mmCIF file of C-alpha atoms in Angstrom:
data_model
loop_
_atom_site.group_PDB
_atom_site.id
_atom_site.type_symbol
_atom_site.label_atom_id
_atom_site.label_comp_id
_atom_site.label_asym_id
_atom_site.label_seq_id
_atom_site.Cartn_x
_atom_site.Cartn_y
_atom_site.Cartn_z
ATOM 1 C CA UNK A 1 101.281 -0.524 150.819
ATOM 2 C CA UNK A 2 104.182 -1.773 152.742
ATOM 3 C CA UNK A 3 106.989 -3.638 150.447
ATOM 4 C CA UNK A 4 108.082 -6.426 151.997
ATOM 5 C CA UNK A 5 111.224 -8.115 151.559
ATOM 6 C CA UNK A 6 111.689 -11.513 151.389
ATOM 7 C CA UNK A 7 114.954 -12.891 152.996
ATOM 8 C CA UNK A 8 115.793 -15.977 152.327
ATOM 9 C CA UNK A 9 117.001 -17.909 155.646
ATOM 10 C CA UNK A 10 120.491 -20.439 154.990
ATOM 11 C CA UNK A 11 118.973 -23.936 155.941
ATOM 12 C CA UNK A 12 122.915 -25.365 156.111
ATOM 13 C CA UNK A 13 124.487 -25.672 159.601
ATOM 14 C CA UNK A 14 128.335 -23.951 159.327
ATOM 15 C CA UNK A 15 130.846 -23.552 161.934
ATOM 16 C CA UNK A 16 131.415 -20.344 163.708
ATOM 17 C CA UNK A 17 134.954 -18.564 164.235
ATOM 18 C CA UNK A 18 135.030 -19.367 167.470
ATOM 19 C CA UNK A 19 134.220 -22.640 167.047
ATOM 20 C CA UNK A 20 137.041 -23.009 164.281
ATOM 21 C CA UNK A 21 139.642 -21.404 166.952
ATOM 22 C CA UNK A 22 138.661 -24.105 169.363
ATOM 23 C CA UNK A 23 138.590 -26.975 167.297
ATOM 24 C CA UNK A 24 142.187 -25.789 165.713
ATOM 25 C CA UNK A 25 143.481 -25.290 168.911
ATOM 26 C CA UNK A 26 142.520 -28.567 170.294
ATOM 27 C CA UNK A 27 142.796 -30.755 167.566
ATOM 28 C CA UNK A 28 145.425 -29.037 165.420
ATOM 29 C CA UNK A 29 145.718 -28.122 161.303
ATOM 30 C CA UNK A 30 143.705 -30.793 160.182
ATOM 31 C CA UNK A 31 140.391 -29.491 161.740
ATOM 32 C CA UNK A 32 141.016 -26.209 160.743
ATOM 33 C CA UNK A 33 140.910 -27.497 157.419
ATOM 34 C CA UNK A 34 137.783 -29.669 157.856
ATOM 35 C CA UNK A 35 135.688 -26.798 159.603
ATOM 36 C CA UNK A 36 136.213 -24.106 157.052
ATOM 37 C CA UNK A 37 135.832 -26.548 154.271
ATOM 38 C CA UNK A 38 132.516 -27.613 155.722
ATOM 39 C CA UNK A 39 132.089 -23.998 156.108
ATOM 40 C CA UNK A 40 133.064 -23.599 151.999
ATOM 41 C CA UNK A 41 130.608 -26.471 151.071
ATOM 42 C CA UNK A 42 127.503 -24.617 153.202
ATOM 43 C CA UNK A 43 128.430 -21.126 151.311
ATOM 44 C CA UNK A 44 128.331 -23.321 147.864
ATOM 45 C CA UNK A 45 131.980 -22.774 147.452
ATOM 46 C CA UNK A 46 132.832 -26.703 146.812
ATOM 47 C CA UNK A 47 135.690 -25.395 144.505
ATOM 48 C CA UNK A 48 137.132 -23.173 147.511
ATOM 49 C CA UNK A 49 136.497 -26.186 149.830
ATOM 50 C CA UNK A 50 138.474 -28.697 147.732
ATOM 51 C CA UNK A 51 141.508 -26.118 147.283
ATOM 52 C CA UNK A 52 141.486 -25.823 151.600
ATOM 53 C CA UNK A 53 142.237 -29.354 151.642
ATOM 54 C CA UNK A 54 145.158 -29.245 149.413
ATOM 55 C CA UNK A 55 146.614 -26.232 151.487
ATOM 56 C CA UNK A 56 145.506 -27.509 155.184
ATOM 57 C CA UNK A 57 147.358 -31.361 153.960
ATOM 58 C CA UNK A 58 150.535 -29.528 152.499
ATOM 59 C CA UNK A 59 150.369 -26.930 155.406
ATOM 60 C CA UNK A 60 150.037 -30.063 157.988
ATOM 61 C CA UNK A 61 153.254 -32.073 156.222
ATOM 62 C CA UNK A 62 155.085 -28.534 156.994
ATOM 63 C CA UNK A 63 154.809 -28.572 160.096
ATOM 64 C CA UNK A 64 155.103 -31.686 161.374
ATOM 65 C CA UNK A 65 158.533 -32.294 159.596
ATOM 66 C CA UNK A 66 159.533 -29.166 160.677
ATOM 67 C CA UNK A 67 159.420 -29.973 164.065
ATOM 68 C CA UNK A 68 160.776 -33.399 163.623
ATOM 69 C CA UNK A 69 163.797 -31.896 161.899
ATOM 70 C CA UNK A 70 164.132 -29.220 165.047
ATOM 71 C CA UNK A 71 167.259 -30.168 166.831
ATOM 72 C CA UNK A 72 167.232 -31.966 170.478
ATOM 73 C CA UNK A 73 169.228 -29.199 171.721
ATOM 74 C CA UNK A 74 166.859 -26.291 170.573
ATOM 75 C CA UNK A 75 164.269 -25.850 172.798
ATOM 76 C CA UNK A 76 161.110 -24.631 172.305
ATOM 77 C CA UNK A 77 158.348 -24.208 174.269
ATOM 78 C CA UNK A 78 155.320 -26.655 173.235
ATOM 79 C CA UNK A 79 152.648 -23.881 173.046
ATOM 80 C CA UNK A 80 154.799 -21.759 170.303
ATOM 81 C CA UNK A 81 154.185 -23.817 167.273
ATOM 82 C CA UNK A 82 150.229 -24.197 167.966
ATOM 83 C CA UNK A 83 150.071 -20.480 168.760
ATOM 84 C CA UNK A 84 151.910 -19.575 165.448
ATOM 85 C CA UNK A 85 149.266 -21.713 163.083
ATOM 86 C CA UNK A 86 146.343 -20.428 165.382
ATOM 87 C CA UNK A 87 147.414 -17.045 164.562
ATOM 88 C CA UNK A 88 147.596 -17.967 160.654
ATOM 89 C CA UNK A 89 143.860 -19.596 160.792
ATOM 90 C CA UNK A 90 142.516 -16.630 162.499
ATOM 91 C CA UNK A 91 143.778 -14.106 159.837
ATOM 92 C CA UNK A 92 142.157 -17.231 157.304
ATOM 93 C CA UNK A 93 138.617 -17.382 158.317
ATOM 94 C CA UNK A 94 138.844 -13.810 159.339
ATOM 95 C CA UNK A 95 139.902 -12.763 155.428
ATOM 96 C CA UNK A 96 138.014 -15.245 154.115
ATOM 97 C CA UNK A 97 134.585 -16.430 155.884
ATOM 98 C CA UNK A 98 134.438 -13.718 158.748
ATOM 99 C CA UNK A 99 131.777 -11.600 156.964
ATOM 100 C CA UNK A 100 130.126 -14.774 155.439
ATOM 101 C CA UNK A 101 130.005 -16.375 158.742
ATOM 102 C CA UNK A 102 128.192 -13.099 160.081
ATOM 103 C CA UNK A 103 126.048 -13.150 157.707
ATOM 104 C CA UNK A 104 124.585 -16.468 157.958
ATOM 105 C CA UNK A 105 124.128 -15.937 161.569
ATOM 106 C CA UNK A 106 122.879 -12.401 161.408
ATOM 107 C CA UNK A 107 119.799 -13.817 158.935
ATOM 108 C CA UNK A 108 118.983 -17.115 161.320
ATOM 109 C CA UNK A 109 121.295 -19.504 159.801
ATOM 110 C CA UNK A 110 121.763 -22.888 162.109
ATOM 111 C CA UNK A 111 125.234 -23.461 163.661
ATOM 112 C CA UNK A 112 126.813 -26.733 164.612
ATOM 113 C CA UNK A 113 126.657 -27.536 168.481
ATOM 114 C CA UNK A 114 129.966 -27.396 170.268
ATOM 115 C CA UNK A 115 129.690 -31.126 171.000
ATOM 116 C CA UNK A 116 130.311 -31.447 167.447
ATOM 117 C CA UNK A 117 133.223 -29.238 167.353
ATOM 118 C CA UNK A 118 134.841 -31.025 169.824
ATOM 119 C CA UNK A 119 134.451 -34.329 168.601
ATOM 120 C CA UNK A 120 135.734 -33.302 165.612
ATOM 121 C CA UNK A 121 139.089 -31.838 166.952
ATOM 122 C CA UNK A 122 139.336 -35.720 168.642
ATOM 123 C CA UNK A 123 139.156 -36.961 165.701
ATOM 124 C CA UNK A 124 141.643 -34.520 164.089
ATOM 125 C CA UNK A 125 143.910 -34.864 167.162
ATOM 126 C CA UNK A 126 144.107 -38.575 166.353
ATOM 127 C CA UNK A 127 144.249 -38.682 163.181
ATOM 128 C CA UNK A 128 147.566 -35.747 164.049
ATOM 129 C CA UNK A 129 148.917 -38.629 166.430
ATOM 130 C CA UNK A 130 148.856 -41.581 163.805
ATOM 131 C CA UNK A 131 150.872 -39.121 161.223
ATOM 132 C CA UNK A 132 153.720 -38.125 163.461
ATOM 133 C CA UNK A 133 153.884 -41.993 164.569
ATOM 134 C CA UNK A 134 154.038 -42.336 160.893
ATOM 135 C CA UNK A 135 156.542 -39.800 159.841
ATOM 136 C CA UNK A 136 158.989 -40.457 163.380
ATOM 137 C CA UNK A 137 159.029 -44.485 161.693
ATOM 138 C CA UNK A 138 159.326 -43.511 158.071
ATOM 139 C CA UNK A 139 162.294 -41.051 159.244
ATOM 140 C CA UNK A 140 163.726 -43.474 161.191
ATOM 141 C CA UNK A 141 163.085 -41.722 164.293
ATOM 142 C CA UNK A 142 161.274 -44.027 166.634
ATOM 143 C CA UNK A 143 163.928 -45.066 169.302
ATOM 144 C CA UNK A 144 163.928 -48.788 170.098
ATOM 145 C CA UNK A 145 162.738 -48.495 174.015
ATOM 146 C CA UNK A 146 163.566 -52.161 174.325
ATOM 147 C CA UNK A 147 167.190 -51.208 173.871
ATOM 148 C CA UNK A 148 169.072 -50.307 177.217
ATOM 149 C CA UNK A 149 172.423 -49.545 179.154
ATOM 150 C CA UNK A 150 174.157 -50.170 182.276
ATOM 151 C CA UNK A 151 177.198 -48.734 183.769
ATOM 152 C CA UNK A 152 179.757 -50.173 186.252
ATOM 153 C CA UNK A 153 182.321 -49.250 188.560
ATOM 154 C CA UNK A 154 183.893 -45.856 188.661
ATOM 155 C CA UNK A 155 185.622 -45.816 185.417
ATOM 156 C CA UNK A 156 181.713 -46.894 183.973
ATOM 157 C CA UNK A 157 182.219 -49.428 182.209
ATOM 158 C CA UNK A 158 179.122 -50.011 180.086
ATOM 159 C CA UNK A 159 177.107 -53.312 179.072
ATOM 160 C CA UNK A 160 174.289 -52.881 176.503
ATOM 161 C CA UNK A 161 171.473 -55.069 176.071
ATOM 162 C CA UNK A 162 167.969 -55.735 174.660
ATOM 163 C CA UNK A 163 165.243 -55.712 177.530
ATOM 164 C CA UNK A 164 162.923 -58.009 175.565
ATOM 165 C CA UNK A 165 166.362 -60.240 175.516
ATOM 166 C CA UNK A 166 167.903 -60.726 178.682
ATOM 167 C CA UNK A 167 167.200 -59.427 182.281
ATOM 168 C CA UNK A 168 168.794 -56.442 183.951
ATOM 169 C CA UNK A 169 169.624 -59.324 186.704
ATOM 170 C CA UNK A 170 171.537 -61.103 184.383
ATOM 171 C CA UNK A 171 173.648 -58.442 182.792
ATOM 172 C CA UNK A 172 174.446 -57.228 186.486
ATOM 173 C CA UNK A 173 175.881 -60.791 187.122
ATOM 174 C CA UNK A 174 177.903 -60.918 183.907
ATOM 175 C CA UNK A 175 179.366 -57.545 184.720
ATOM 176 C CA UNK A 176 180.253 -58.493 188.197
ATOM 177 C CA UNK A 177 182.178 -61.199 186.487
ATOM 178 C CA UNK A 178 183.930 -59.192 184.214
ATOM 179 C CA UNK A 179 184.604 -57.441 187.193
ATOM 180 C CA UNK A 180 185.786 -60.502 188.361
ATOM 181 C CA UNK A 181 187.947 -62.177 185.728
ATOM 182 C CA UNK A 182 189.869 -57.905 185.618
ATOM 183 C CA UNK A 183 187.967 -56.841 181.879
ATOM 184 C CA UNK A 184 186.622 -54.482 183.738
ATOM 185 C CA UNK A 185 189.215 -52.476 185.376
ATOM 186 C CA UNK A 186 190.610 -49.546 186.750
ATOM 187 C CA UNK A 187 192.351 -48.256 183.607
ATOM 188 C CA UNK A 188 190.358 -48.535 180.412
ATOM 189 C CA UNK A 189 186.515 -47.694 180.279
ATOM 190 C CA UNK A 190 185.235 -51.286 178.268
ATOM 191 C CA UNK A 191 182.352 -51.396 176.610
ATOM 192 C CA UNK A 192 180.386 -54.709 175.383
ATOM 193 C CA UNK A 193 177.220 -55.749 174.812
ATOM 194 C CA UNK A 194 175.090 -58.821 176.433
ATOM 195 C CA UNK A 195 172.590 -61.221 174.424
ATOM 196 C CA UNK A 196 171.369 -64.458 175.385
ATOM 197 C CA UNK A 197 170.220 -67.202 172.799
ATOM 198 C CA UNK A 198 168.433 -69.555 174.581
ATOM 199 C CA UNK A 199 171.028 -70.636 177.505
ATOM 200 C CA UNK A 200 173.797 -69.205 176.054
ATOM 201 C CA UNK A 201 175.426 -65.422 176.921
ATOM 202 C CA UNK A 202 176.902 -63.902 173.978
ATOM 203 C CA UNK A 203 179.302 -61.105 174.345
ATOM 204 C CA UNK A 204 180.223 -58.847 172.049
ATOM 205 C CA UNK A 205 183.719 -56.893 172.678
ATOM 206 C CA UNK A 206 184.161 -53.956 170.551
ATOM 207 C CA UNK A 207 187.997 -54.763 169.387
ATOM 208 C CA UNK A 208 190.565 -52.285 167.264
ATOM 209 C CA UNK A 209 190.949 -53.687 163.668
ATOM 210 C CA UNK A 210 193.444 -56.309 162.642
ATOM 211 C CA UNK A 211 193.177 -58.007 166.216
ATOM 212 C CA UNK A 212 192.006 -61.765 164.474
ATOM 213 C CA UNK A 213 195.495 -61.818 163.003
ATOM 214 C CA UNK A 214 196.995 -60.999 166.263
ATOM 215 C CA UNK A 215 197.794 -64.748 167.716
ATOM 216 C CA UNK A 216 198.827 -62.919 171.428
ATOM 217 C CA UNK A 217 195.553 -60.817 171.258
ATOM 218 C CA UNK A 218 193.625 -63.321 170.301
ATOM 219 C CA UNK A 219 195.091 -65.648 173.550
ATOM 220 C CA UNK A 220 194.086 -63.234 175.832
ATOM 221 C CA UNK A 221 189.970 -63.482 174.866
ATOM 222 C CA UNK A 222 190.071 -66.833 174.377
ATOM 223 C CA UNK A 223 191.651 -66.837 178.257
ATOM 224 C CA UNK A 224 188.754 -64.162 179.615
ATOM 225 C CA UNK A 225 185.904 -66.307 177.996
ATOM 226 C CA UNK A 226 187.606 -69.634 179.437
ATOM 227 C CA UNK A 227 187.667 -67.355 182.892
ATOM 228 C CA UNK A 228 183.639 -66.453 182.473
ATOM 229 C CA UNK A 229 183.043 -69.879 181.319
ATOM 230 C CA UNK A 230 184.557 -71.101 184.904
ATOM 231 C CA UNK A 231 181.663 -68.469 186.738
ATOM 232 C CA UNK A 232 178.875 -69.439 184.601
ATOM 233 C CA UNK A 233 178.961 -73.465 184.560
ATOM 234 C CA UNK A 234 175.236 -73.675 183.161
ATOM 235 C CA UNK A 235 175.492 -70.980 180.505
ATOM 236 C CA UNK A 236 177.620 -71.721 177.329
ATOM 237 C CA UNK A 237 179.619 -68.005 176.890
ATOM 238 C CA UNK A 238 180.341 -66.979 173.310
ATOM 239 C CA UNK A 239 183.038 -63.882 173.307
ATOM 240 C CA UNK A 240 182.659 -61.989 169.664
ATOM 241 C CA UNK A 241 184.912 -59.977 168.930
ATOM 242 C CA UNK A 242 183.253 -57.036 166.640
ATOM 243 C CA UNK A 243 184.888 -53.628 164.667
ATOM 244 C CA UNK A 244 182.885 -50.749 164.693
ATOM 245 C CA UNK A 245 179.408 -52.467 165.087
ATOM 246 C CA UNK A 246 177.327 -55.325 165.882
ATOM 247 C CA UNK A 247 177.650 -57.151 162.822
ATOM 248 C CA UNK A 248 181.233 -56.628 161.890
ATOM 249 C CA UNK A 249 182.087 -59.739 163.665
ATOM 250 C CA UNK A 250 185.946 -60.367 163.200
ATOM 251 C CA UNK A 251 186.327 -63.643 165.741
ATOM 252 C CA UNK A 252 183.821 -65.640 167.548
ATOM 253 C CA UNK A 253 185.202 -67.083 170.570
ATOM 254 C CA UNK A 254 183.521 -70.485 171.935
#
C-alpha cells in the first residue's frame, strides 16, 4: 500500500519578494517594513515581526535626516538613496524570508494581489510625505514661500517683503521713489525692507550701530522719509532704522 503524505497547505495570504521590491520601491522604508512584517505574522513569527518594526522606524528616521542634513551644494542624484535601501531589503527578505516565501508558494499558499501591494506603498508613500513635512518644520527647515525679494537698478539695490503683506506693485513704486528721493544710488548697494500696516508703508533701513546718537545721521532719515512722505500723500511712511535684524529697532522715524 501506497503511504501517503499529508501536506498541510498555509491558509495565510503573505507577500512575495517581488511584491516587497515593488512596494519598497514605490512607497519607500516604511512598506518594506509592513510587508515583511505581515510576512513574519503569516510564518507565526509575531516576535520577528514586532522587532522589523523597531528596525524599519529607526532605519526610516536614518534616512530621512540624513538627507535633510545633506548639504545644498552636494548633489546627488534622486534615484541613489532609494537604490541603496532597495539593495539592503533585497539582501533582507532574501536572508531572511526568501526560502520561507518559496515555500509557502511551492505547497499552494495564497498570495496578496498586486492591487494590494500597491495600495499599500500609497499609503506608505504618504505616510513618508507627512514625516519629512514633519522633520523639515521641527528642523526648522521649511522656507517661508511668502517671503520675497526685489532688486533695482544696476548697483541692485534690494527691497524685501512679505507677499501675503504687500503687493509686488507696491514695493516697485516705493523703490522707484527711493530711486527718486537718491537712497538708491549709484554708489552704495541699499538694502531695506517694505511692510504695510493697514495704510501705512513701513521701512526698515538696515543702519551701522551707534547711528540714534548721531544727531547729523539721524537728520538725514528724518529728511528721506519727509522726501517719501511728499510722493506718497495717502500713505503715512514710517522709516525704522534697525541693526543687524528686523527687530533690533534703534529709531523709528514718523
Amino acid at each position: 500500500m501506497d503511504q501517503v503524505s499529508n501536506i498541510a497547505i498555509p491558509t495565510d495570504k503573505i507577500y512575495t519578494d517581488r511584491a516587497i521590491y515593488v512596494g519598497t520601491f514605490l512607497g519607500g522604508p516604511l512598506v518594506a517594513g509592513y510587508l515583511m512584517a505581515e510576512n513574519f505574522k503569516a510564518f507565526d513569527e509575531a516576535d520577528k515581526a514586532r522587532k522589523t518594526w523597531i528596525y524599519t522606524i529607526m532605519a526610516t528616521i536614518v534616512i530621512f535626516g540624513c538627507v535633510l542634513l545633506i548639504p545644498e551644494n552636494i548633489k546627488i542624484p534622486n534615484q541613489v538613496i532609494p537604490l541603496i535601501y532597495l539593495l539592503v531589503v533585497y539582501y533582507l527578505v532574501k536572508h531572511f524570508q526568501g526560502q520561507r516565501i518559496s515555500e509557502h508558494i511551492d505547497s499552494g499558499g495564497p498570495i496578496y494581489k498586486w492591487w494590494r501591494t500597491a495600495m499599500v506603498a500609497l499609503i506608505g508613500l504618504i505616510v513618508s510625505v507627512i514625516v519629512i513635512f514633519g522633520l523639515l518644520f521641527l528642523s526648522g527647515g521649511l522656507e517661508d514661500t511668502s517671503t520675497a525679494s526685489k532688486t533695482y537698478g544696476t548697483m541692485k539695490h534690494e527691497i524685501a517683503f512679505d507677499k501675503n503683506n504687500i503687493s509686488e506693485k507696491e514695493v516697485d513704486e516705493i523703490a522707484h521713489a527711493l530711486a527718486e528721493t537718491t537712497f538708491f544710488d549709484e554708489a552704495v548697494t541699499k538694502y531695506v525692507y517694505a511692510k504695510k500696516v493697514n495704510d501705512q508703508y513701513e521701512i526698515s533701513i538696515s543702519v551701522v550701530e551707534g547711528i540714534e546718537n548721531n544727531s547729523e545721521a539721524l537728520q538725514w532719515f528724518t529728511d528721506l522719509r519727509a522726501d517719501l512722505q511728499t510722493l506718497f500723500p495717502r500713505n503715512k511712511i514710517i522709516v525704522k532704522l534697525i541693526v543687524n535684524d528686523l527687530d533690533h529697532v534703534v529709531k523709528t522715524l514718523e
